[in-house]
Amino acid sequence: MTTTIKDVALASGVSIKTVSRVLNNERYVGPSTREKVLRAVAELNFRPNHAARSLAGRRSFQVALVCDNPSPAYVYAMQQGIRDRCEADGVRVLAQPYDRGSPRLLADLDALIATSGPDGVILTPPLSDNEAVLALLAARGIRFARVSPGTRPGLAPSTFIDNVAAARELTTHLIARGHRRIAHIAGSSDYATSAQRVAGYKAAHDAAGIEIDPGFVVSGRYDFASGAEAADLLLSRAEPPTAIFAGSDEMAAGALMVAHRRGLAIPGDVAIAGFGDDALASYVWPPLTTMRQPVRELAWNAADLLLGDAEADEQRELAHALVVRAST
Amino acid sequence: MTTTIKDVALASGVSIKTVSRVLNNERYVGPSTREKVLRAVAELNFRPNHAARSLAGRRSFQVALVCDNPSPAYVYAMQQGIRDRCEADGVRVLAQPYDRGSPRLLADLDALIATSGPDGVILTPPLSDNEAVLALLAARGIRFARVSPGTRPGLAPSTFIDNVAAARELTTHLIARGHRRIAHIAGSSDYATSAQRVAGYKAAHDAAGIEIDPGFVVSGRYDFASGAEAADLLLSRAEPPTAIFAGSDEMAAGALMVAHRRGLAIPGDVAIAGFGDDALASYVWPPLTTMRQPVRELAWNAADLLLGDAEADEQRELAHALVVRAST
DNA sequence: CTGAAAGCGCTTACAG
DNA sequence: CTGAAAGCGCTTACAG
């Protein structure tokens, strides 16, 4: 029926152990032997059974993406970046969604580890700073990489952008455009990135010697609806902001919607900027000024840290880039 | 180290075979025996090893989503729907992206089957009508379900909406709004849904006795950029349409962008409608009138057809719904 | 450089 | 209703 390593061994006149060596690129295989085996593999169109390799070996050839994020675009880009890197090594990606609010979070993750024993786990915000999750992975001895962590930088390899600098640059852009009353819609408080972006927003004001209206920093949950709510609040003020910098493109799109509903001209009456440069940023009207965050690359590198031979605590900072469009 | 079925057998004083019976809900296990085993399972927090089950059994406990679609929102919703259903059965979802234009498409799929032997495959457009893919699955004896197929309806279980009726209703809505010059941006030609939606668009005109301008049906590729290009073409005509019905929300968003750039009022100068009711439809300005396509439910049902005991050729038609918003 | 044996943790026949 | 044996298709020690 299905061709196995035995068939290849038979066809090439060697033992299955030698076939295994060739398949796994081990050393100490004679060049002619290797060639014979490879020819048989090609002729029989042999593909090693994944379950058997996992069971017999110590590796599962699987990496799990553990994330709980409100943005499908973010999650999908993460998946793609991780797959891009894992495919090269013949590693599968397990991508179940998790719910950080669920009492089952830890049990679900523990079940995943017990049943599938992933070779590595990639954590994205806010789970990359979730102490219970970190403790569980440590207890189970599972390697992991973190995307955009906020706490304990040396704990594990991680990838990130400089969120403080990025938010500072974006805010500075708004100040350069002449704005003095700039509001900020922050993301969920359990995301380290939220506080980092608030810090950058404040740093830009400090540098320019501009005082921030105490009511101008409001919090959202990184999604469209919360961006709309927050913008409604801001624009209802007696002295509304002339610019709104949202901590995500989805929230910025929500703010944009509210501005349109109120009949405001953008950027004439209110300028709006986002963060991320999701596809959405280019799809709305006017297109959003935003800060490009290379999600797919953050993911690719996180997978690379797991699969390659990176230092145990290697940190990779990727470049961000201001993208100025018509909304500011 | 890790607790195995042997530990459970030892702790409950039965053979591993009996533990296996309990785990798999087989009949002929004494109630007291079952209880003893379940208690040991709970106490030891035992979770069966996935690789071992796959290898020993005839099932892989995995379902593969095989799709090649330009919309991350669509793909992600598909994943979610399939996971929702599979999770209940402890089945994993394999979701690699495929490229229908790639010469490696069949080899990649064949490799997936050889290495992972999925219990079932879910095909989405345009691959649900790809003859080479269908032939491969048949040759390998893999069960599959199709989402929105266009050809050979009885070949396999499938889920879909009535695209012809849906497009007809949407077009009729535009006619009811007083439009007589309605253009249509069709999706990629290898999607059965594209032709179905064109047919519905035409049927509505026929029913109303309105003749369609020959240049009013243009084709896109279901994505934002192609929608923008097509709209540019349409709005450049000497006698432009007063309404544009795009075969997807992304294309409608592209058309919206072009209309804004040209300084047109929406829907005053040109009405724009989409198809799908993606999140995007509510995020753009003005919010899009569109036809709701329950992607997640289509996916859930496709998985249900695979995992449940559905007839070999069961067809499930799900409901669509017109969503009227400010763009028309 | 190569191979025979044992075993990964389960399930499938086959007995009783 | 329950169990002892064999085996799924690989890899890990261990020899040579």
XYZ file of N, CA and C in Angstrom, chain A residues 203-291:
267
model
N 6.861 60.679 25.229
C 8.237 61.133 24.997
C 8.292 62.201 23.909
N 7.495 62.019 22.874
C 7.484 63.008 21.783
C 6.972 64.349 22.288
N 5.970 64.300 23.134
C 5.443 65.545 23.707
C 6.486 66.212 24.598
N 7.141 65.397 25.418
C 8.186 65.920 26.301
C 9.261 66.623 25.482
N 9.713 65.932 24.446
C 10.792 66.471 23.621
C 10.391 67.797 22.985
N 9.105 67.920 22.666
C 8.636 69.148 22.009
C 8.166 70.186 23.025
N 8.186 69.798 24.290
C 7.751 70.726 25.330
C 6.266 71.009 25.280
N 5.487 70.012 24.852
C 4.034 70.177 24.790
C 3.400 69.405 25.940
N 2.472 70.056 26.613
C 1.799 69.368 27.706
C 0.615 68.577 27.149
N 0.392 67.408 27.722
C -0.705 66.568 27.252
C -1.936 66.796 28.106
N -3.038 67.065 27.466
C -4.319 67.184 28.165
C -4.583 65.859 28.888
N -4.862 65.934 30.198
C -5.001 64.708 30.996
C -6.047 63.723 30.443
N -7.038 64.226 29.775
C -8.076 63.321 29.266
C -7.775 62.763 27.895
N -6.601 63.021 27.388
C -6.306 62.653 26.001
C -5.745 61.244 25.809
N -5.467 60.574 26.913
C -5.044 59.181 26.754
C -6.185 58.283 27.214
N -6.837 57.638 26.265
C -7.963 56.756 26.595
C -7.612 55.347 26.146
N -8.271 54.378 26.758
C -7.858 53.028 26.396
C -8.926 52.267 25.635
N -8.435 51.491 24.692
C -9.284 50.625 23.882
C -8.814 49.192 24.042
N -9.265 48.337 23.159
C -8.883 46.920 23.236
C -8.236 46.448 21.927
N -7.682 47.375 21.194
C -6.999 47.101 19.925
C -7.955 46.808 18.764
N -9.235 46.712 19.019
C -10.151 46.402 17.913
C -10.958 47.614 17.428
N -11.645 47.413 16.340
C -12.407 48.475 15.682
C -13.415 49.130 16.613
N -14.232 48.308 17.255
C -15.312 48.838 18.094
C -14.772 49.721 19.214
N -13.701 49.266 19.856
C -13.171 50.054 20.967
C -12.530 51.349 20.464
N -12.006 51.336 19.234
C -11.446 52.547 18.654
C -12.554 53.562 18.389
N -13.682 53.052 17.927
C -14.821 53.928 17.647
C -15.343 54.538 18.953
N -15.494 53.721 19.971
C -15.972 54.212 21.270
C -15.046 55.296 21.819
N -13.765 55.007 21.782
C -12.791 55.941 22.336
C -12.813 57.263 21.568
N -12.910 57.164 20.248
C -12.920 58.385 19.438
C -14.169 59.212 19.732
N -15.266 58.529 19.916
C -16.522 59.211 20.241
C -16.361 60.030 21.515
N -15.730 59.401 22.480
C -15.465 60.052 23.756
C -14.587 61.285 23.554
N -13.522 61.105 22.806
C -12.562 62.200 22.594
C -13.186 63.358 21.832
N -13.961 63.025 20.817
C -14.519 64.078 19.965
C -15.728 64.757 20.596
N -16.201 64.178 21.694
C -17.322 64.796 22.407
C -16.850 65.839 23.407
N -15.565 65.883 23.628
C -15.037 66.824 24.620
C -15.263 68.269 24.192
N -15.323 69.138 25.204
C -15.502 70.570 24.936
C -14.365 71.060 24.025
N -13.159 70.636 24.388
C -12.027 70.973 23.525
C -11.441 69.680 22.972
N -11.940 69.253 21.846
C -11.506 67.969 21.295
C -10.093 68.041 20.733
N -9.462 66.909 20.560
C -8.121 66.881 19.964
C -8.193 67.238 18.474
N -7.077 67.698 17.941
C -7.030 67.950 16.493
C -6.398 66.763 15.781
N -5.860 65.856 16.576
C -5.275 64.644 15.989
C -5.468 63.481 16.960
N -5.692 62.304 16.377
C -5.833 61.097 17.195
C -4.846 60.054 16.690
N -4.037 59.561 17.602
C -3.094 58.497 17.272
C -3.591 57.244 17.983
N -4.017 56.269 17.217
C -4.523 55.027 17.803
C -3.417 53.975 17.798
N -3.404 53.149 18.814
C -2.367 52.137 18.961
C -2.477 50.955 18.019
N -3.510 50.948 17.179
C -3.621 49.908 16.147
C -4.410 50.468 14.968
N -4.226 49.869 13.810
C -4.959 50.326 12.631
C -6.453 50.077 12.758
N -6.809 48.979 13.399
C -8.242 48.699 13.559
C -8.898 49.779 14.396
N -8.242 50.176 15.482
C -8.807 51.239 16.306
C -8.835 52.548 15.524
N -7.804 52.799 14.730
C -7.777 54.021 13.924
C -8.936 54.008 12.922
N -9.221 52.835 12.364
C -10.337 52.731 11.420
C -11.650 53.025 12.137
N -11.762 52.577 13.369
C -12.956 52.878 14.163
C -13.087 54.374 14.412
N -11.949 54.998 14.693
C -11.946 56.445 14.917
C -12.343 57.180 13.636
N -11.838 56.695 12.534
C -12.148 57.266 11.221
C -13.653 57.215 10.974
N -14.230 56.081 11.282
C -15.679 55.881 11.089
C -16.462 56.922 11.885
N -16.064 57.105 13.123
C -16.752 58.068 13.984
C -16.598 59.491 13.444
N -15.398 59.811 12.986
C -15.155 61.143 12.431
C -16.048 61.378 11.217
N -16.143 60.390 10.358
C -17.026 60.492 9.191
C -18.467 60.704 9.617
N -18.908 59.936 10.576
C -20.293 60.024 11.037
C -20.607 61.422 11.559
N -19.569 62.013 12.173
C -19.768 63.346 12.723
C -19.579 64.426 11.666
N -19.316 63.991 10.459
C -19.175 64.966 9.378
C -17.882 65.750 9.424
N -16.894 65.210 10.115
C -15.617 65.916 10.214
C -14.760 65.645 8.982
N -13.996 66.650 8.583
C -13.056 66.462 7.483
C -11.769 65.867 8.041
N -11.234 64.915 7.290
C -10.000 64.266 7.722
C -8.946 64.490 6.648
N -7.829 65.062 6.927
C -7.321 65.440 8.247
C -7.652 66.878 8.666
N -8.449 67.586 7.857
C -8.729 68.994 8.143
C -9.233 69.258 9.546
N -10.311 68.575 9.932
C -10.857 68.784 11.274
C -10.148 67.922 12.313
N -9.851 66.739 11.933
C -9.119 65.865 12.842
C -8.234 64.913 12.028
N -6.985 64.856 12.391
C -6.059 63.922 11.737
C -6.108 62.604 12.501
N -5.950 61.533 11.784
C -6.016 60.225 12.447
C -4.870 59.350 11.963
N -4.200 58.713 12.905
C -3.094 57.819 12.549
C -3.244 56.501 13.287
N -2.747 55.457 12.692
C -2.853 54.129 13.303
C -1.481 53.559 13.610
N -1.447 52.257 13.801
C -0.183 51.585 14.090
C -0.280 50.156 13.560
N 0.691 49.769 12.761
C 0.726 48.407 12.267
C 0.914 48.298 10.767
N 0.251 49.158 10.044
C 0.181 49.059 8.582
C -0.396 47.720 8.133
N -1.526 47.377 8.705
C -2.313 46.257 8.208
C -2.828 46.607 6.811
N -3.293 45.617 6.101
C -3.897 45.864 4.790
C -5.018 46.898 4.947
N -5.762 46.775 6.022
C -6.877 47.680 6.303
C -6.479 49.148 6.194
N -5.270 49.477 6.617
C -4.823 50.870 6.622
C -4.885 51.481 5.222
N -4.686 50.656 4.211
C -4.727 51.152 2.835
C -6.115 51.058 2.233
N -7.014 50.387 2.911
C -8.342 50.138 2.354
C -9.361 51.193 2.767
N -9.081 51.903 3.857
C -10.051 52.884 4.342
C -9.829 54.235 3.667
N -10.799 55.118 3.871
C -10.699 56.446 3.282
C -10.752 57.498 4.355
N -9.860 58.460 4.396
C -8.622 58.444 3.606
C -7.668 57.378 4.124
N -6.747 56.912 3.278
C -5.790 55.896 3.731
C -5.030 56.398 4.944
N -4.744 55.487 5.836
C -4.179 55.855 7.131
C -2.674 56.046 7.148
N -2.273 57.137 7.745
C -0.877 57.268 8.166
C -0.701 56.277 9.315
N 0.387 55.559 9.295
C 0.549 54.513 10.310
C 2.027 54.160 10.470
N 2.310 53.278 11.387
C 3.675 52.827 11.611
C 3.751 51.375 11.183
